[in-house]
Short mmCIF file of C-alpha atoms in Angstrom, two decimals:
data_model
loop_
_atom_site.label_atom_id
_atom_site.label_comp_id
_atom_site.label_asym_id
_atom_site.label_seq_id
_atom_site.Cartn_x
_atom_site.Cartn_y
_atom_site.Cartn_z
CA UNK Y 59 0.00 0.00 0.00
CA UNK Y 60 1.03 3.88 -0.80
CA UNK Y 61 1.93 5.71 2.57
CA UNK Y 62 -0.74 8.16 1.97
CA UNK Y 63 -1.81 10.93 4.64
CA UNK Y 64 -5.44 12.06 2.94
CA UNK Y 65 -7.65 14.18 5.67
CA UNK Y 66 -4.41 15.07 7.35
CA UNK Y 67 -4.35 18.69 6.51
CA UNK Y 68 -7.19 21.28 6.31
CA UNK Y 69 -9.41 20.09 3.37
CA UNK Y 70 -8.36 22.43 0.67
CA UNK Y 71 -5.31 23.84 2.26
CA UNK Y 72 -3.05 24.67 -0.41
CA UNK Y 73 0.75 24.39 -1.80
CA UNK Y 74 2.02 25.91 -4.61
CA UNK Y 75 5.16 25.40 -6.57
CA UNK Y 76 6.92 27.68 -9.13
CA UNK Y 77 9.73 26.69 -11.17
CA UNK Y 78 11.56 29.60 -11.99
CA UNK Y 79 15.02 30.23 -14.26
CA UNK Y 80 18.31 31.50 -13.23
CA UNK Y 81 19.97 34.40 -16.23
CA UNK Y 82 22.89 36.45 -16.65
CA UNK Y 83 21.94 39.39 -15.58
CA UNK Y 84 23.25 41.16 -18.85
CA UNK Y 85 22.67 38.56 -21.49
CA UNK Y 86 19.88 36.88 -20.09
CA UNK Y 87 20.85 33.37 -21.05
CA UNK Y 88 20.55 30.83 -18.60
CA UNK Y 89 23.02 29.97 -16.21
CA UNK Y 90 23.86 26.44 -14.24
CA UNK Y 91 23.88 28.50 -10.81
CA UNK Y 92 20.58 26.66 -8.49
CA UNK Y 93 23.67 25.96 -5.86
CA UNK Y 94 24.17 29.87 -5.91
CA UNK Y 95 20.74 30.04 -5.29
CA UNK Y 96 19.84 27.34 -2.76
CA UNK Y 97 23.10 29.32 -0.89
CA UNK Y 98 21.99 31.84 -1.08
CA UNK Y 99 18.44 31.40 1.03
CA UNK Y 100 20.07 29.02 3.12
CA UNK Y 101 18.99 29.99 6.70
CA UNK Y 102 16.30 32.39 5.91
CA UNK Y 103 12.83 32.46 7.62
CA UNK Y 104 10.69 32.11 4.47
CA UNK Y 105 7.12 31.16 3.93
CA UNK Y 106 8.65 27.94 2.13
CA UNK Y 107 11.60 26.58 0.45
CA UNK Y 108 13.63 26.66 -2.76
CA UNK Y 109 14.62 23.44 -4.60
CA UNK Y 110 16.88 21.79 -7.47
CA UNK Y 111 14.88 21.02 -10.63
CA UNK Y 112 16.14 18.99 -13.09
CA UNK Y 113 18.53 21.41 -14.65
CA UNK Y 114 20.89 23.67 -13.00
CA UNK Y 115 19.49 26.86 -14.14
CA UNK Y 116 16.43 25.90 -13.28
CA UNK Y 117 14.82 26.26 -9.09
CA UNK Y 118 11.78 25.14 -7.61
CA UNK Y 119 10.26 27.53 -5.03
CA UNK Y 120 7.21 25.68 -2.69
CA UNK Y 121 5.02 27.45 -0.31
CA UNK Y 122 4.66 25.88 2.94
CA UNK Y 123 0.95 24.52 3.48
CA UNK Y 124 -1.34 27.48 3.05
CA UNK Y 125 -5.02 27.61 4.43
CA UNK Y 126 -6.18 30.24 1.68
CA UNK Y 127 -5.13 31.53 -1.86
CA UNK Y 128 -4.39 34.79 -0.13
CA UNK Y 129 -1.74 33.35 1.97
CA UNK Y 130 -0.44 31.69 -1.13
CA UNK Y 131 -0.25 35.27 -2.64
CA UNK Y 132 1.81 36.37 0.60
CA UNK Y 133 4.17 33.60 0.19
CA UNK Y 134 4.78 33.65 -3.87
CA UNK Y 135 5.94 36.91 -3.45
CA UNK Y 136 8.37 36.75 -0.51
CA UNK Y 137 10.16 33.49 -2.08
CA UNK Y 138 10.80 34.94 -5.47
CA UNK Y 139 11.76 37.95 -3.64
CA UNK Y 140 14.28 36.08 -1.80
CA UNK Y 141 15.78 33.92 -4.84
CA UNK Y 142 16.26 37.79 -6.82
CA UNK Y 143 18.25 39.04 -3.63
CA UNK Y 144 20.57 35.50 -3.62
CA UNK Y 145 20.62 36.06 -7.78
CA UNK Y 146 21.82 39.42 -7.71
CA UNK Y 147 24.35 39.24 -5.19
CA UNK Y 148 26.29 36.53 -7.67
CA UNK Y 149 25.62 38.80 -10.74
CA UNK Y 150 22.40 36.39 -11.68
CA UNK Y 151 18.45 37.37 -12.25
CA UNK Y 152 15.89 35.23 -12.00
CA UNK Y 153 12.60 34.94 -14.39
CA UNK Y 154 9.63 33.42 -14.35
CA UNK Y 155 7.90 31.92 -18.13
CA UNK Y 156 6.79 28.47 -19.30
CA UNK Y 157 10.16 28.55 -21.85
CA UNK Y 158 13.52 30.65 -21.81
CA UNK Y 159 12.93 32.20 -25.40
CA UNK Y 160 16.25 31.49 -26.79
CA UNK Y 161 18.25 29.03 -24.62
CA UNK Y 162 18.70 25.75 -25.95
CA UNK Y 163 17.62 22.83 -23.03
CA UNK Y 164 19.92 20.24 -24.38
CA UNK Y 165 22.51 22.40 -23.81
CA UNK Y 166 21.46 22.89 -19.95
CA UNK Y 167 23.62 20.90 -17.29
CA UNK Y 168 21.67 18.54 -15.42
CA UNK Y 169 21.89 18.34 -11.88
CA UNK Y 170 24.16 15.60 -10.33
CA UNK Y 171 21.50 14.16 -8.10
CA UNK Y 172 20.71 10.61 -8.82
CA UNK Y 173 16.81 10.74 -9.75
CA UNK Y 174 18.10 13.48 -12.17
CA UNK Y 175 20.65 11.03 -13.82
CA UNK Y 176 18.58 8.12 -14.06
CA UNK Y 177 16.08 10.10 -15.31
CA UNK Y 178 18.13 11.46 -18.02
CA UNK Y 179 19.50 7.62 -18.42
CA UNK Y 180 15.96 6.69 -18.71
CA UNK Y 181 14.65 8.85 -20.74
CA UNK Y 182 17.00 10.27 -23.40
CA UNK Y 183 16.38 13.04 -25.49
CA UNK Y 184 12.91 13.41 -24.38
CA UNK Y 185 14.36 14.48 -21.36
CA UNK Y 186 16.82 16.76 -22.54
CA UNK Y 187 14.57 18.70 -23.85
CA UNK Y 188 12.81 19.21 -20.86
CA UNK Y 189 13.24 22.66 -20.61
CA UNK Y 190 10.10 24.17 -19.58
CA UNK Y 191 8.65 25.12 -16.59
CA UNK Y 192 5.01 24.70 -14.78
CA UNK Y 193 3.01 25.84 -11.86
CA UNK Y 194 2.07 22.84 -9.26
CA UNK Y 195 -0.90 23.19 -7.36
CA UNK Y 196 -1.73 20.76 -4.39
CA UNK Y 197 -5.06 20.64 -2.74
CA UNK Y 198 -5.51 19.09 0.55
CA UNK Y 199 -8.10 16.08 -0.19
CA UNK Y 200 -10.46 14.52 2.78
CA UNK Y 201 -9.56 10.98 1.50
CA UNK Y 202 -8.18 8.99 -1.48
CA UNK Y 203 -11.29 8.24 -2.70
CA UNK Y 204 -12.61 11.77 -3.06
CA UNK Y 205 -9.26 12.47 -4.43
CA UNK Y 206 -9.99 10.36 -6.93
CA UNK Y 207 -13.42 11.52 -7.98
CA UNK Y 208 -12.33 15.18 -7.56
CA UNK Y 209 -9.73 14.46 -10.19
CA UNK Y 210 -12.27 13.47 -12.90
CA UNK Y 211 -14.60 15.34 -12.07
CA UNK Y 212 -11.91 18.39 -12.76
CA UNK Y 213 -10.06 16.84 -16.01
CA UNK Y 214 -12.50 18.33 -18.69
CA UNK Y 215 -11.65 21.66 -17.34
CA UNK Y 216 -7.93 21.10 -17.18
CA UNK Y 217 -7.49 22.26 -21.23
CA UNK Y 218 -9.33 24.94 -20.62
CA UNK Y 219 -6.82 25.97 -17.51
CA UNK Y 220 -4.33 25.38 -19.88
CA UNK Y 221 -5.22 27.68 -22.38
CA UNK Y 222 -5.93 30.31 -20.05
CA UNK Y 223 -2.49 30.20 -18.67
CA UNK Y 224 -0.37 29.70 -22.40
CA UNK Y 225 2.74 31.40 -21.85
CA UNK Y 226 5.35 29.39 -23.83
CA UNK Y 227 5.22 30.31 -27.50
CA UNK Y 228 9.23 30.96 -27.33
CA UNK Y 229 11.29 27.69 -28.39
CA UNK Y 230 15.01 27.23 -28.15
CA UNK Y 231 15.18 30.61 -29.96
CA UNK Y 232 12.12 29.70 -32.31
CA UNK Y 233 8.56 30.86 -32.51
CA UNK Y 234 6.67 27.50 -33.16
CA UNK Y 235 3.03 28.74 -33.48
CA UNK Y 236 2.02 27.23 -30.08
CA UNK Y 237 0.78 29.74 -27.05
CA UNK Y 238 1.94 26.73 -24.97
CA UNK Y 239 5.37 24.91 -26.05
CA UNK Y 240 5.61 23.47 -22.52
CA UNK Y 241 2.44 21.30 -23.23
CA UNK Y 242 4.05 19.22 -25.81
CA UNK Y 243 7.14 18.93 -25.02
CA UNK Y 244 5.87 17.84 -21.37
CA UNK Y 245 4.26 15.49 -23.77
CA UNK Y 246 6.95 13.79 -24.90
CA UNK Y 247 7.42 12.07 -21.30
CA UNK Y 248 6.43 8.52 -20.91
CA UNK Y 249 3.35 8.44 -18.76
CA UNK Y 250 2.10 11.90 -19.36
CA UNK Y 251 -0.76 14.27 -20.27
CA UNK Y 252 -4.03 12.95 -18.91
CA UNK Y 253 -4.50 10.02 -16.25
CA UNK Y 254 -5.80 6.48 -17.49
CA UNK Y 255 -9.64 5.95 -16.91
CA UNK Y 256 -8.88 4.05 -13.77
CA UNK Y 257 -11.97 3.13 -11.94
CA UNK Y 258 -11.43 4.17 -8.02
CA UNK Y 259 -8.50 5.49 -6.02
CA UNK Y 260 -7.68 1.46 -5.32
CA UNK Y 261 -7.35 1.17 -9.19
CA UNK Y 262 -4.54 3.26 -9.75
CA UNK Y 263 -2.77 2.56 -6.37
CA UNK Y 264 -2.75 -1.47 -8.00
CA UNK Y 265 -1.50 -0.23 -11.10
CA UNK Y 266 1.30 2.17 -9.87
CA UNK Y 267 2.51 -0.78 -7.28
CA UNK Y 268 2.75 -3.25 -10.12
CA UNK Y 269 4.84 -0.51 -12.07
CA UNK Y 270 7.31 -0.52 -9.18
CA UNK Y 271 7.26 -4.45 -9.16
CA UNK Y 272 8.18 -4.86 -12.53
CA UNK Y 273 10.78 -1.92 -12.37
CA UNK Y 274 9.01 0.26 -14.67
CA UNK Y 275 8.83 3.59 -12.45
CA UNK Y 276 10.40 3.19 -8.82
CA UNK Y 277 6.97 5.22 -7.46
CA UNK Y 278 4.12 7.74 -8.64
CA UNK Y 279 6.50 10.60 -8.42
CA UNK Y 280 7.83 8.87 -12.16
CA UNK Y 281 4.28 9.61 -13.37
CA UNK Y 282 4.06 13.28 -15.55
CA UNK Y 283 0.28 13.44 -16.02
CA UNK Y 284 -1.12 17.11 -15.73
CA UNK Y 285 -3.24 15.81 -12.60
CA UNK Y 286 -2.08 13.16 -10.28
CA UNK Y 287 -2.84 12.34 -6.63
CA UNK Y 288 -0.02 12.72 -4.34
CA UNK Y 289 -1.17 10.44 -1.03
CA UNK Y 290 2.46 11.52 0.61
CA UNK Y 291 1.22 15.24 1.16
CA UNK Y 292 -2.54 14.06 0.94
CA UNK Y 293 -3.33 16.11 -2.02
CA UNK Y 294 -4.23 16.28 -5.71
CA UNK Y 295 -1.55 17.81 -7.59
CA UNK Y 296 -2.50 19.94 -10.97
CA UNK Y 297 0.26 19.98 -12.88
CA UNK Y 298 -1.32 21.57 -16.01
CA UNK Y 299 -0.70 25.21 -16.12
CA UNK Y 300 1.96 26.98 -17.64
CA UNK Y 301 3.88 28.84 -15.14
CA UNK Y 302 3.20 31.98 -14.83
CA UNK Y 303 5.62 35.50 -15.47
CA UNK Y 304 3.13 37.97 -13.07
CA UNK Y 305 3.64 36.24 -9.34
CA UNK Y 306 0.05 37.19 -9.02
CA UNK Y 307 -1.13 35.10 -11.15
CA UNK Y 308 0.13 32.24 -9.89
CA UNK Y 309 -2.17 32.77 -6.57
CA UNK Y 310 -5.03 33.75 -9.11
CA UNK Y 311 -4.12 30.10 -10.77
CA UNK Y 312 -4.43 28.65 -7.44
CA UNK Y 313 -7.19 30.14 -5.95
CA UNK Y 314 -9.40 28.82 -9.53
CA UNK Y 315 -7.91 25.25 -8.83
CA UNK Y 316 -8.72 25.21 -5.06
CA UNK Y 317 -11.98 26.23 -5.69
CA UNK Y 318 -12.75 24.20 -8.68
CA UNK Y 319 -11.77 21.22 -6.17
CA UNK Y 320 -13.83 22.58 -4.04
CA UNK Y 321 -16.87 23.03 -6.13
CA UNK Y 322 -16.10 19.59 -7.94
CA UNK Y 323 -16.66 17.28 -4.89
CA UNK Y 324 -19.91 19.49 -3.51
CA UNK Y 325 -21.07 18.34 -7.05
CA UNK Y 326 -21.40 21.79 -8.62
CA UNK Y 327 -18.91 21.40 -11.06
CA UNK Y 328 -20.52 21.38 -14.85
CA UNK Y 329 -19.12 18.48 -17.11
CA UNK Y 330 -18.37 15.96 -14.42
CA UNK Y 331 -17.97 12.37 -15.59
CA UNK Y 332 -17.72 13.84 -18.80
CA UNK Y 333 -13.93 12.39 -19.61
CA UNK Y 334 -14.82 8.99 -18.34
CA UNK Y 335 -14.01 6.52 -20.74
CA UNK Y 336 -11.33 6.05 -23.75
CA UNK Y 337 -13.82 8.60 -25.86
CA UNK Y 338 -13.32 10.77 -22.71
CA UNK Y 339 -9.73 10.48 -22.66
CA UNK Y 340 -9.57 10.67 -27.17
CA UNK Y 341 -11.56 13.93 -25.97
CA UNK Y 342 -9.15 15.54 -23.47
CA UNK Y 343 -6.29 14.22 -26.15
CA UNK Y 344 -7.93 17.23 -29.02
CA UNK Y 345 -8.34 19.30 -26.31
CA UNK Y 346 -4.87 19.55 -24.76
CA UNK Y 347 -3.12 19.81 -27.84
CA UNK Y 348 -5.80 22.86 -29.17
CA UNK Y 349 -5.26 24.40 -25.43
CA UNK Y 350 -1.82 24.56 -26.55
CA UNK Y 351 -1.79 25.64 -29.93
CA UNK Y 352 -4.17 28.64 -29.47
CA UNK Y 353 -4.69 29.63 -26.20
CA UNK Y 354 -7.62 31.28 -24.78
CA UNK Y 355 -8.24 31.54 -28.85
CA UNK Y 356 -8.56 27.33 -28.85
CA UNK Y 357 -11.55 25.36 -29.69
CA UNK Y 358 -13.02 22.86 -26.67
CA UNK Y 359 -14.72 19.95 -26.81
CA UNK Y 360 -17.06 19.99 -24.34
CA UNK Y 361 -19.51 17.04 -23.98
CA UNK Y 362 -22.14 18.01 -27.18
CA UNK Y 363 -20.49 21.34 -27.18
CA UNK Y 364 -17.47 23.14 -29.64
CA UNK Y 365 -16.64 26.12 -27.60
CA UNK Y 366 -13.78 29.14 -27.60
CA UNK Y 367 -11.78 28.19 -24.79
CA UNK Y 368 -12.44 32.01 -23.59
CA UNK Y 369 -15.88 31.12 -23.29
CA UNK Y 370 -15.61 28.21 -21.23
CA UNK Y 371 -13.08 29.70 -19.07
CA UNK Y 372 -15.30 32.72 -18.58
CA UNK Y 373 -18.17 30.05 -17.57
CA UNK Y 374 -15.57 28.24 -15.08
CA UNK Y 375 -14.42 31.05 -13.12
CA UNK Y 376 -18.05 31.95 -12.70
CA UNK Y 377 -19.19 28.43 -11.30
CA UNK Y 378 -16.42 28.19 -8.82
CA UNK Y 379 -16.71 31.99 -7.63
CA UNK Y 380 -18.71 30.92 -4.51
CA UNK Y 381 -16.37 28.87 -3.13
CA UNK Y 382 -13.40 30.64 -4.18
CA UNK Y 383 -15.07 33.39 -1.74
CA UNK Y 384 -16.07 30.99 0.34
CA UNK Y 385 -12.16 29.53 0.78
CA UNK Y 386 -10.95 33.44 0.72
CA UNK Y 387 -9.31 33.52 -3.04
CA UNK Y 388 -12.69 35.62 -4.69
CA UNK Y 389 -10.38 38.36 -5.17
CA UNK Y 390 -7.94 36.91 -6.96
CA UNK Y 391 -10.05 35.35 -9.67
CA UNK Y 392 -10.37 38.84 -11.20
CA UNK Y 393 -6.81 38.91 -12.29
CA UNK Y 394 -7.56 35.93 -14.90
CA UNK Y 395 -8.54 37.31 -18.04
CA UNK Y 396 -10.12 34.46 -19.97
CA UNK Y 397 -9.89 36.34 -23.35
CA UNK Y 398 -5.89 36.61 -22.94
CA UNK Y 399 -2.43 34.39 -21.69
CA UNK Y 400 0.64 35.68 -21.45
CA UNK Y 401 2.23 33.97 -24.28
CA UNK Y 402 -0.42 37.00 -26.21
CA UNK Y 403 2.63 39.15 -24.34
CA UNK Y 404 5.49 37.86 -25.22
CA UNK Y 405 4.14 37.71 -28.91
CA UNK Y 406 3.89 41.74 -29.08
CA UNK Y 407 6.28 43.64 -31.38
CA UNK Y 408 8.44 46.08 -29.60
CA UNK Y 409 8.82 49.46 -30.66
CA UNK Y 410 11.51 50.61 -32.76
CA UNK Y 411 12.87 52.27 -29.61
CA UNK Y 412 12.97 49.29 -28.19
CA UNK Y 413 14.47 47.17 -30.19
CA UNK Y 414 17.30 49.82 -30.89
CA UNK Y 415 17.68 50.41 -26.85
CA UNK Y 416 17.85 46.40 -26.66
CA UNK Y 417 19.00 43.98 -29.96
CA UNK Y 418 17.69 41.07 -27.81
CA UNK Y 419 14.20 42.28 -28.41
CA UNK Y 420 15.25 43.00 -32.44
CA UNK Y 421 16.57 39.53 -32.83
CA UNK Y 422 13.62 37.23 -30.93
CA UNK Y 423 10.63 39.76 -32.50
#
């Protein structure tokens, strides 16, 4: 049996997880320097902690456990604060996007930790590549079970999340036409994009403890889906959304997902059940890879519905609005435009002042 630890925490409570780059702070290419970083923090009282990722210019930062999305929008804050002040005393800068726009990822160092190497062993050049970056979301759940059901019952939405929070349409230097780069190239990952139609919580425990028996995946941390349960820190982790440049919308982000979990298991969620099923999963499949080639512009398949992405999204954060006030995060749902990403930034031409007083901005448009 997975140690699990469901009911343990508030139900709800929150932790949030940016993964963040470390640059040059002239150049702005990316720099193998997390050890800087993690020095750099080391002993400060901070409303969480910073990690390694799996490249060196690459950090995690992770909010301790958070009762409310306007706690997580304390913390957010205060830990990239404290990475910037760690960054700039070695020369570095930190920033925040889905993709570095011009830095190759097979040309990051990974770092010398084991599950890093074996990973990279494992997996190749599909992990090399990995170089893109996601906000993590974990909801306390009451129980595996619920965890479980609160996971289906949020997958048809989890495109639609997706497009709503496109901000990847750089490349290793190249404008690909996707608002969300991250999604396929997180697609490239064995086990990835959306979770098997498993049947009950029991289901997929059986299945993940055979993969460890027949040395497949040494536990359900080897498992990339864009929603997974995570019994350790009795929560269901979203995994979907790119991550995020404004540090306020990465609370907005998680106050939508805590309340969608919310409103999912009262059973006021609309579309639940609807992904049940291989034409479910065929479904979420389309609607992933439109989420990520168009953004809030996409197309959704949505039970008998075809609907803009912005429209759905705009339905969304009006069903869960009660109990995001209800869980203290109403507020920050106004920050989420569902007509927009930031990937529609990064995509705007700069002036010709601009791209005189910087030949970064002339050469990557």
């Amino acid at each position: 049996m997975i140690e699990e630890h469901f009911g343990e925490s508030a139900p709800f409570s929150l932790g949030v997880e940016e993964e963040l780059m470390i640059l040059d702070a002239e150049s702005y290419a990316q720099v193998a320097a997390v050890d800087r970083i993690l020095a750099g923090v080391e002993g400060r009282d901070l409303p969480g902690g910073v990690k390694t990722e799996l490249f060196a210019s690459v950090f995690e930062t992770n909010t301790h456990i958070c009762a409310t999305a306007a706690e997580a929008d304390e913390a957010l804050p205060a830990l990239r604060r404290a990475a910037a002040e760690a960054a700039a005393a070695e020369g570095l800068a930190i920033a925040a996007a889905a993709t570095h726009p011009f830095a190759r990822p097979e040309a990051q160092p990974i770092v010398k930790e084991q599950r890093y190497v074996t990973f990279v062993g494992y997996g190749g050049i599909s992990v090399r590549r990995q170089g893109v970056q996601g906000l993590h979301v974990h909801v306390g759940m009451p129980s595996a079970e619920e965890c479980w059901r609160c996971l289906e019952a949020i997958l048809p939405w989890l495109p639609v999340v997706l497009a709503l929070s496109a901000n990847s349409p750089w490349f290793a230097g190249e404008l690909t036409g996707m608002a969300s780069n991250r999604a396929p190239v997180l697609g490239e990952l064995p086990r990835a994009g959306a979770p098997p139609a498993f049947a009950s919580y029991e289901e997929w425990e059986s299945w993940i403890e055979r993969l460890a028996r027949l040395g497949i995946a040494e536990d359900y941390t080897r498992i990339w889906w864009d929603v997974r349960p995570h019994p350790k820190f009795g929560t269901l982790e979203i995994r979907v959304p790119d991550q995020p440049t404004d540090v306020h919308l990465s609370a907005a982000f998680a106050a939508l997902l805590q309340a969608m979990c919310a409103t999912a298991l009262e059973g006021g969620l609309p579309g639940d059940g609807a992904l049940l099923g291989d034409r479910g999963r065929a479904d979420y499949a389309q609607n992933r890879w439109s989420a990520a080639r168009f953004g809030p512009r996409a197309s959704i398949a949505f039970g008998e519905r075809y609907a803009p992405a912005t429209e759905l999204g705009a339905e969304l954060v009006e069903a869960v609005r009660p109990a995001a006030g209800a869980l203290g995060g109403g507020e920050l749902l106004g920050r989420i435009d569902p007509s927009s990403c930031e990937a529609d930034v990064q995509l705007e031409q700069p002036t010709a002042e601009e791209a005189a007083a910087d030949p970064r901005k002339r050469s990557l448009g």
